[in-house]
């Protein structure tokens, strides 16, 4: 578990000296503090906006992988925010004693509510990204793999109700069977997460994706499942057919799904929901910060989404 210095204007100004001493922070928009990473969205006096990602020392190599992936995607004309280099040309810098990446944001804002247009844009982006990275030869293991989930489950399971503990154990058994089956699923670089604060829209058009703090190499379907679970649900956690179809059809127009991917689609949807349920449970064990800008994410949201995926899902398009 890592302990991060909570950002304020003073600490951010000190951090920015590595990039440009002329930049002075005007205000902080939002902070999200988790066990193994921290994000902060802020603006400077000149009006530019930035997204800071801070991780534990063990993630330094992964952040370097993320920076190289972002640079590759920009070369492929994929709309991702630039990862800034410091005065020495390093993309991975230090925030306090922790490795960090700094992204500059374009004009626009995060979407507030999903709709078919937003889901179509997300699907198109993901499909284009996955289709364009087949020649990206670098790899990095998934920090949120089944091994991680096994270890995380051991930490939280005694604090769960009997029903929730049984649900988690059942899913762990399911995912082990999936992994042991060794399905031949398309793999490549992943974003690893697609939350609202990582998306910049102007109107109905996606301007850029930012963050990349869980970038890694794994089954491409994991990115798709996380996007669907995050953006295509109603308030009860059920998949909305119109939203889901908008995202999946747009993705398939850029990178068609395989028959094997459809076979394992429900398993991957459940794995993704379980992964975010448990990671949020771990984060809920952190001490509360009095900072009102801190973002809170409810573990129950993804627990309910998991329950809904177990009993029903929408297949991938042919």
CSV table of C-alpha atoms in Angstrom, one decimal:
chain,number,residue,atom,x,y,z
A,1,UNK,CA,0.0,0.0,0.0
A,2,UNK,CA,1.3,3.5,-1.0
A,3,UNK,CA,0.9,6.7,0.9
A,4,UNK,CA,0.7,9.8,-1.3
A,5,UNK,CA,1.1,13.5,-0.5
A,6,UNK,CA,-2.4,15.0,-1.0
A,7,UNK,CA,-2.1,17.7,-3.7
A,8,UNK,CA,-2.6,21.4,-2.8
A,9,UNK,CA,-1.6,24.5,-4.7
A,10,UNK,CA,1.8,24.7,-2.9
A,11,UNK,CA,2.8,21.1,-3.7
A,12,UNK,CA,1.6,21.3,-7.3
A,13,UNK,CA,3.6,24.5,-7.9
A,14,UNK,CA,6.7,22.7,-6.5
A,15,UNK,CA,6.0,19.8,-8.8
A,16,UNK,CA,5.5,22.0,-11.9
A,17,UNK,CA,9.0,23.5,-11.5
A,18,UNK,CA,10.3,20.3,-13.2
A,19,UNK,CA,8.3,21.3,-16.4
A,20,UNK,CA,8.1,25.1,-16.3
A,21,UNK,CA,8.7,27.5,-13.5
A,22,UNK,CA,6.3,30.0,-15.1
A,23,UNK,CA,3.3,27.8,-14.6
A,24,UNK,CA,1.4,28.6,-11.4
A,25,UNK,CA,-1.6,26.7,-10.2
A,26,UNK,CA,-4.9,28.6,-10.3
A,27,UNK,CA,-7.1,25.9,-8.8
A,28,UNK,CA,-7.7,22.2,-8.2
A,29,UNK,CA,-10.8,20.7,-9.8
A,30,UNK,CA,-10.8,17.2,-8.4
A,31,UNK,CA,-8.7,14.6,-6.5
A,32,UNK,CA,-9.1,10.9,-6.4
A,33,UNK,CA,-6.9,9.0,-3.9
A,34,UNK,CA,-6.7,5.2,-4.1
A,35,UNK,CA,-4.5,2.7,-2.5
A,36,UNK,CA,-1.9,2.5,-5.2
A,37,UNK,CA,-2.5,5.6,-7.3
A,38,UNK,CA,-3.7,9.2,-7.0
A,39,UNK,CA,-5.1,11.5,-9.7
A,40,UNK,CA,-5.6,15.2,-9.7
A,41,UNK,CA,-7.2,17.5,-12.3
A,42,UNK,CA,-6.1,21.2,-12.0
A,43,UNK,CA,-5.6,24.4,-13.9
A,44,UNK,CA,-2.9,27.0,-14.1
A,45,UNK,CA,-3.1,30.8,-14.2
A,46,UNK,CA,-2.6,30.9,-17.9
A,47,UNK,CA,-5.7,28.8,-18.3
A,48,UNK,CA,-4.2,25.4,-19.4
A,49,UNK,CA,-5.6,22.3,-17.6
A,50,UNK,CA,-3.7,19.2,-16.5
A,51,UNK,CA,-4.3,15.7,-15.3
A,52,UNK,CA,-1.7,14.3,-12.8
A,53,UNK,CA,-1.3,10.6,-12.2
A,54,UNK,CA,0.8,9.5,-9.2
A,55,UNK,CA,1.6,5.9,-8.4
A,56,UNK,CA,3.6,3.7,-6.0
A,57,UNK,CA,7.3,3.1,-6.7
A,58,UNK,CA,6.6,-0.4,-7.9
A,59,UNK,CA,4.6,1.1,-10.8
A,60,UNK,CA,7.4,3.2,-12.2
A,61,UNK,CA,8.1,0.9,-15.1
A,62,UNK,CA,4.4,0.7,-15.8
A,63,UNK,CA,4.1,4.5,-16.0
A,64,UNK,CA,7.1,4.4,-18.4
A,65,UNK,CA,5.2,1.9,-20.5
A,66,UNK,CA,2.1,4.1,-20.4
A,67,UNK,CA,4.1,7.1,-21.6
A,68,UNK,CA,5.5,5.2,-24.5
A,69,UNK,CA,2.1,3.8,-25.4
A,70,UNK,CA,0.6,7.4,-25.4
A,71,UNK,CA,3.4,8.6,-27.6
A,72,UNK,CA,2.8,5.7,-30.0
A,73,UNK,CA,-1.0,6.3,-30.1
A,74,UNK,CA,-0.5,10.0,-30.8
A,75,UNK,CA,1.7,9.0,-33.7
A,76,UNK,CA,-1.2,6.9,-35.0
A,77,UNK,CA,-3.6,9.9,-34.7
A,78,UNK,CA,-5.5,8.3,-31.9
A,79,UNK,CA,-7.1,11.1,-29.7
A,80,UNK,CA,-5.1,10.8,-26.5
A,81,UNK,CA,-3.7,13.7,-24.4
A,82,UNK,CA,0.0,14.3,-24.6
A,83,UNK,CA,2.2,13.0,-21.8
A,84,UNK,CA,4.5,15.9,-20.9
A,85,UNK,CA,8.3,15.5,-20.5
A,86,UNK,CA,10.3,17.5,-17.9
A,87,UNK,CA,13.3,19.7,-18.7
A,88,UNK,CA,15.5,16.6,-19.0
A,89,UNK,CA,13.2,14.9,-21.4
A,90,UNK,CA,11.8,12.3,-18.9
A,91,UNK,CA,8.1,11.5,-19.0
A,92,UNK,CA,8.1,9.8,-15.7
A,93,UNK,CA,8.9,12.4,-13.1
A,94,UNK,CA,8.5,12.6,-9.3
A,95,UNK,CA,5.7,14.0,-7.2
A,96,UNK,CA,7.2,14.0,-3.8
A,97,UNK,CA,8.9,10.6,-3.6
A,98,UNK,CA,6.5,8.9,-6.0
A,99,UNK,CA,6.6,8.4,-9.8
A,100,UNK,CA,4.2,10.6,-11.8
A,101,UNK,CA,2.9,11.4,-15.2
A,102,UNK,CA,1.5,14.8,-16.3
A,103,UNK,CA,-1.0,15.1,-19.1
A,104,UNK,CA,-2.2,18.3,-20.7
A,105,UNK,CA,-5.9,18.5,-21.4
A,106,UNK,CA,-7.7,20.0,-24.4
A,107,UNK,CA,-10.7,22.2,-24.1
A,108,UNK,CA,-13.8,20.3,-23.2
A,109,UNK,CA,-15.4,18.5,-20.2
A,110,UNK,CA,-16.2,15.1,-18.9
A,111,UNK,CA,-19.6,13.7,-19.9
A,112,UNK,CA,-22.1,13.8,-17.1
A,113,UNK,CA,-24.6,11.2,-18.3
A,114,UNK,CA,-24.2,8.4,-20.9
A,115,UNK,CA,-26.2,8.5,-24.1
A,116,UNK,CA,-26.0,6.6,-27.4
A,117,UNK,CA,-23.8,9.3,-29.0
A,118,UNK,CA,-21.3,9.2,-26.1
A,119,UNK,CA,-21.2,5.4,-26.1
A,120,UNK,CA,-20.7,5.4,-29.9
A,121,UNK,CA,-17.7,7.8,-29.5
A,122,UNK,CA,-16.2,5.6,-26.7
A,123,UNK,CA,-16.7,2.4,-28.8
A,124,UNK,CA,-15.1,4.0,-31.9
A,125,UNK,CA,-12.1,5.3,-29.8
A,126,UNK,CA,-11.5,1.9,-28.2
A,127,UNK,CA,-11.8,0.0,-31.5
A,128,UNK,CA,-9.5,2.4,-33.3
A,129,UNK,CA,-7.0,2.2,-30.4
A,130,UNK,CA,-7.0,-1.6,-30.3
A,131,UNK,CA,-6.8,-2.0,-34.1
A,132,UNK,CA,-3.9,0.5,-34.3
A,133,UNK,CA,-1.6,-1.1,-31.7
A,134,UNK,CA,-1.0,-4.5,-33.3
A,135,UNK,CA,2.5,-3.3,-34.2
A,136,UNK,CA,3.2,-1.9,-30.7
A,137,UNK,CA,5.6,-4.6,-29.5
A,138,UNK,CA,6.2,-3.5,-25.9
A,139,UNK,CA,4.4,-5.4,-23.1
A,140,UNK,CA,3.6,-4.9,-19.5
A,141,UNK,CA,1.8,-7.4,-17.2
A,142,UNK,CA,-1.7,-6.5,-16.0
A,143,UNK,CA,-1.6,-5.0,-12.4
A,144,UNK,CA,-5.2,-6.0,-11.9
A,145,UNK,CA,-4.9,-9.7,-13.0
A,146,UNK,CA,-6.5,-12.7,-11.4
A,147,UNK,CA,-3.4,-13.0,-9.1
A,148,UNK,CA,-4.1,-9.5,-7.8
A,149,UNK,CA,-7.8,-10.3,-7.4
A,150,UNK,CA,-6.9,-13.4,-5.3
A,151,UNK,CA,-4.7,-11.4,-3.0
A,152,UNK,CA,-7.2,-8.6,-2.7
A,153,UNK,CA,-10.0,-11.0,-1.9
A,154,UNK,CA,-8.0,-12.4,1.0
A,155,UNK,CA,-7.8,-9.0,2.4
A,156,UNK,CA,-11.5,-8.0,2.3
A,157,UNK,CA,-13.4,-11.3,2.5
A,158,UNK,CA,-13.6,-11.3,6.3
A,159,UNK,CA,-15.3,-8.0,6.2
A,160,UNK,CA,-18.0,-9.1,3.8
A,161,UNK,CA,-21.4,-10.4,4.6
A,162,UNK,CA,-21.9,-14.2,4.2
A,163,UNK,CA,-23.7,-13.6,0.9
A,164,UNK,CA,-21.1,-11.2,-0.5
A,165,UNK,CA,-18.3,-13.5,0.5
A,166,UNK,CA,-20.0,-16.4,-1.3
A,167,UNK,CA,-20.5,-14.3,-4.4
A,168,UNK,CA,-16.8,-13.4,-4.4
A,169,UNK,CA,-15.6,-17.0,-3.9
A,170,UNK,CA,-17.9,-18.2,-6.7
A,171,UNK,CA,-16.5,-15.6,-9.1
A,172,UNK,CA,-12.9,-16.4,-8.2
A,173,UNK,CA,-13.6,-20.1,-9.1
A,174,UNK,CA,-15.2,-19.0,-12.3
A,175,UNK,CA,-12.2,-16.8,-13.4
A,176,UNK,CA,-9.7,-19.6,-12.5
A,177,UNK,CA,-11.6,-21.9,-14.8
A,178,UNK,CA,-11.6,-19.3,-17.6
A,179,UNK,CA,-7.8,-18.7,-17.2
A,180,UNK,CA,-7.1,-22.5,-17.1
A,181,UNK,CA,-9.1,-23.0,-20.3
A,182,UNK,CA,-6.5,-20.8,-22.0
A,183,UNK,CA,-8.8,-19.2,-24.5
A,184,UNK,CA,-7.2,-17.7,-27.6
A,185,UNK,CA,-8.4,-14.1,-27.2
A,186,UNK,CA,-6.9,-11.1,-29.0
A,187,UNK,CA,-4.4,-9.3,-26.8
A,188,UNK,CA,-2.6,-6.0,-26.8
A,189,UNK,CA,-2.2,-2.7,-25.0
A,190,UNK,CA,-5.1,-1.8,-22.7
A,191,UNK,CA,-6.1,1.5,-21.2
A,192,UNK,CA,-7.2,-0.5,-18.1
A,193,UNK,CA,-9.9,2.0,-17.1
A,194,UNK,CA,-12.4,4.4,-18.8
A,195,UNK,CA,-14.0,6.6,-16.1
A,196,UNK,CA,-15.6,10.0,-16.7
A,197,UNK,CA,-12.6,12.0,-15.5
A,198,UNK,CA,-10.5,10.4,-18.2
A,199,UNK,CA,-12.7,11.5,-21.1
A,200,UNK,CA,-12.8,15.0,-22.6
A,201,UNK,CA,-15.8,15.8,-24.8
A,202,UNK,CA,-16.8,18.9,-26.6
A,203,UNK,CA,-20.4,18.6,-27.2
A,204,UNK,CA,-21.1,15.1,-28.5
A,205,UNK,CA,-17.5,14.6,-29.8
A,206,UNK,CA,-14.7,12.9,-27.9
A,207,UNK,CA,-11.7,15.2,-27.9
A,208,UNK,CA,-9.3,12.9,-26.1
A,209,UNK,CA,-8.7,10.1,-23.6
A,210,UNK,CA,-6.3,10.8,-20.7
A,211,UNK,CA,-4.9,9.1,-17.6
A,212,UNK,CA,-3.6,5.6,-18.7
A,213,UNK,CA,-2.7,4.8,-15.0
A,214,UNK,CA,-3.6,1.1,-15.5
A,215,UNK,CA,-2.2,0.7,-19.0
A,216,UNK,CA,-0.9,-2.8,-19.5
A,217,UNK,CA,-1.0,-5.8,-22.0
A,218,UNK,CA,-3.8,-8.3,-21.8
A,219,UNK,CA,-7.0,-9.4,-23.5
A,220,UNK,CA,-8.5,-6.5,-25.4
A,221,UNK,CA,-11.9,-7.6,-24.3
A,222,UNK,CA,-11.1,-6.4,-20.8
A,223,UNK,CA,-11.1,-2.8,-22.0
A,224,UNK,CA,-14.4,-3.3,-23.8
A,225,UNK,CA,-16.0,-4.9,-20.7
A,226,UNK,CA,-15.0,-2.1,-18.4
A,227,UNK,CA,-16.3,0.5,-20.9
A,228,UNK,CA,-19.6,-1.3,-21.2
A,229,UNK,CA,-20.0,-1.8,-17.4
A,230,UNK,CA,-19.2,1.9,-16.8
A,231,UNK,CA,-21.1,3.5,-19.6
A,232,UNK,CA,-24.0,1.3,-20.7
A,233,UNK,CA,-26.0,0.6,-17.6
A,234,UNK,CA,-29.3,2.0,-16.2
A,235,UNK,CA,-29.6,3.1,-12.6
A,236,UNK,CA,-30.2,-0.5,-11.4
A,237,UNK,CA,-26.9,-1.7,-13.0
A,238,UNK,CA,-28.6,-3.6,-15.8
A,239,UNK,CA,-27.2,-3.2,-19.3
A,240,UNK,CA,-29.2,-0.7,-21.4
A,241,UNK,CA,-29.6,-2.3,-24.9
A,242,UNK,CA,-29.5,1.0,-26.8
A,243,UNK,CA,-26.3,2.2,-25.0
A,244,UNK,CA,-24.6,-1.2,-25.2
A,245,UNK,CA,-25.3,-1.6,-28.9
A,246,UNK,CA,-24.1,1.9,-29.7
A,247,UNK,CA,-20.7,1.2,-28.0
A,248,UNK,CA,-20.2,-2.4,-29.2
A,249,UNK,CA,-21.3,-1.7,-32.8
A,250,UNK,CA,-19.0,1.3,-33.1
A,251,UNK,CA,-16.1,-0.8,-31.7
A,252,UNK,CA,-16.8,-3.7,-34.1
A,253,UNK,CA,-16.7,-1.3,-37.0
A,254,UNK,CA,-13.1,-0.6,-36.2
A,255,UNK,CA,-12.1,-4.1,-34.9
A,256,UNK,CA,-14.5,-7.0,-35.4
A,257,UNK,CA,-15.0,-9.4,-32.5
A,258,UNK,CA,-14.0,-13.0,-32.8
A,259,UNK,CA,-16.2,-16.0,-32.1
A,260,UNK,CA,-14.0,-16.9,-29.1
A,261,UNK,CA,-14.5,-13.4,-27.7
A,262,UNK,CA,-18.2,-13.9,-27.8
A,263,UNK,CA,-17.9,-17.2,-26.1
A,264,UNK,CA,-16.1,-15.7,-23.1
A,265,UNK,CA,-17.8,-12.3,-23.1
A,266,UNK,CA,-20.0,-12.9,-20.1
A,267,UNK,CA,-17.1,-14.2,-18.1
A,268,UNK,CA,-15.0,-11.1,-18.9
A,269,UNK,CA,-17.9,-8.8,-18.0
A,270,UNK,CA,-18.2,-10.4,-14.6
A,271,UNK,CA,-14.5,-10.4,-14.1
A,272,UNK,CA,-14.3,-6.7,-14.8
A,273,UNK,CA,-17.2,-5.9,-12.5
A,274,UNK,CA,-15.7,-8.0,-9.7
A,275,UNK,CA,-12.3,-6.3,-10.1
A,276,UNK,CA,-13.8,-2.8,-9.6
A,277,UNK,CA,-16.0,-3.9,-6.8
A,278,UNK,CA,-13.0,-5.3,-4.9
A,279,UNK,CA,-10.7,-2.4,-5.7
A,280,UNK,CA,-13.3,0.1,-4.5
A,281,UNK,CA,-13.7,-2.0,-1.3
A,282,UNK,CA,-10.0,-1.7,-0.7
A,283,UNK,CA,-10.0,2.0,-1.3
A,284,UNK,CA,-12.9,2.4,1.2
A,285,UNK,CA,-10.6,1.1,3.9
A,286,UNK,CA,-8.3,4.2,3.5
A,287,UNK,CA,-8.6,7.0,6.0
A,288,UNK,CA,-11.0,9.8,5.0
A,289,UNK,CA,-9.6,13.1,3.8
A,290,UNK,CA,-11.4,16.3,4.8
A,291,UNK,CA,-10.7,17.7,1.4
A,292,UNK,CA,-14.1,18.2,-0.2
A,293,UNK,CA,-12.6,17.9,-3.7
A,294,UNK,CA,-11.8,14.2,-3.2
A,295,UNK,CA,-13.9,11.9,-5.4
A,296,UNK,CA,-15.7,9.0,-3.7
A,297,UNK,CA,-16.6,5.8,-5.6
A,298,UNK,CA,-19.1,3.4,-4.2
A,299,UNK,CA,-18.2,-0.3,-4.1
A,300,UNK,CA,-21.9,-1.3,-4.1
A,301,UNK,CA,-22.3,0.1,-7.6
A,302,UNK,CA,-20.0,-2.6,-9.1
A,303,UNK,CA,-21.3,-5.3,-6.8
A,304,UNK,CA,-24.8,-4.7,-8.2
A,305,UNK,CA,-23.4,-4.6,-11.8
A,306,UNK,CA,-21.8,-8.0,-11.1
A,307,UNK,CA,-25.0,-9.5,-9.9
A,308,UNK,CA,-26.8,-8.3,-13.0
A,309,UNK,CA,-24.1,-9.6,-15.4
A,310,UNK,CA,-24.3,-13.1,-13.8
A,311,UNK,CA,-28.0,-13.4,-14.7
A,312,UNK,CA,-28.0,-11.6,-18.1
A,313,UNK,CA,-25.9,-9.8,-20.6
A,314,UNK,CA,-26.0,-8.5,-24.2
A,315,UNK,CA,-23.9,-10.6,-26.7
A,316,UNK,CA,-21.2,-9.1,-28.9
A,317,UNK,CA,-22.3,-8.2,-32.4
A,318,UNK,CA,-21.6,-10.7,-35.1
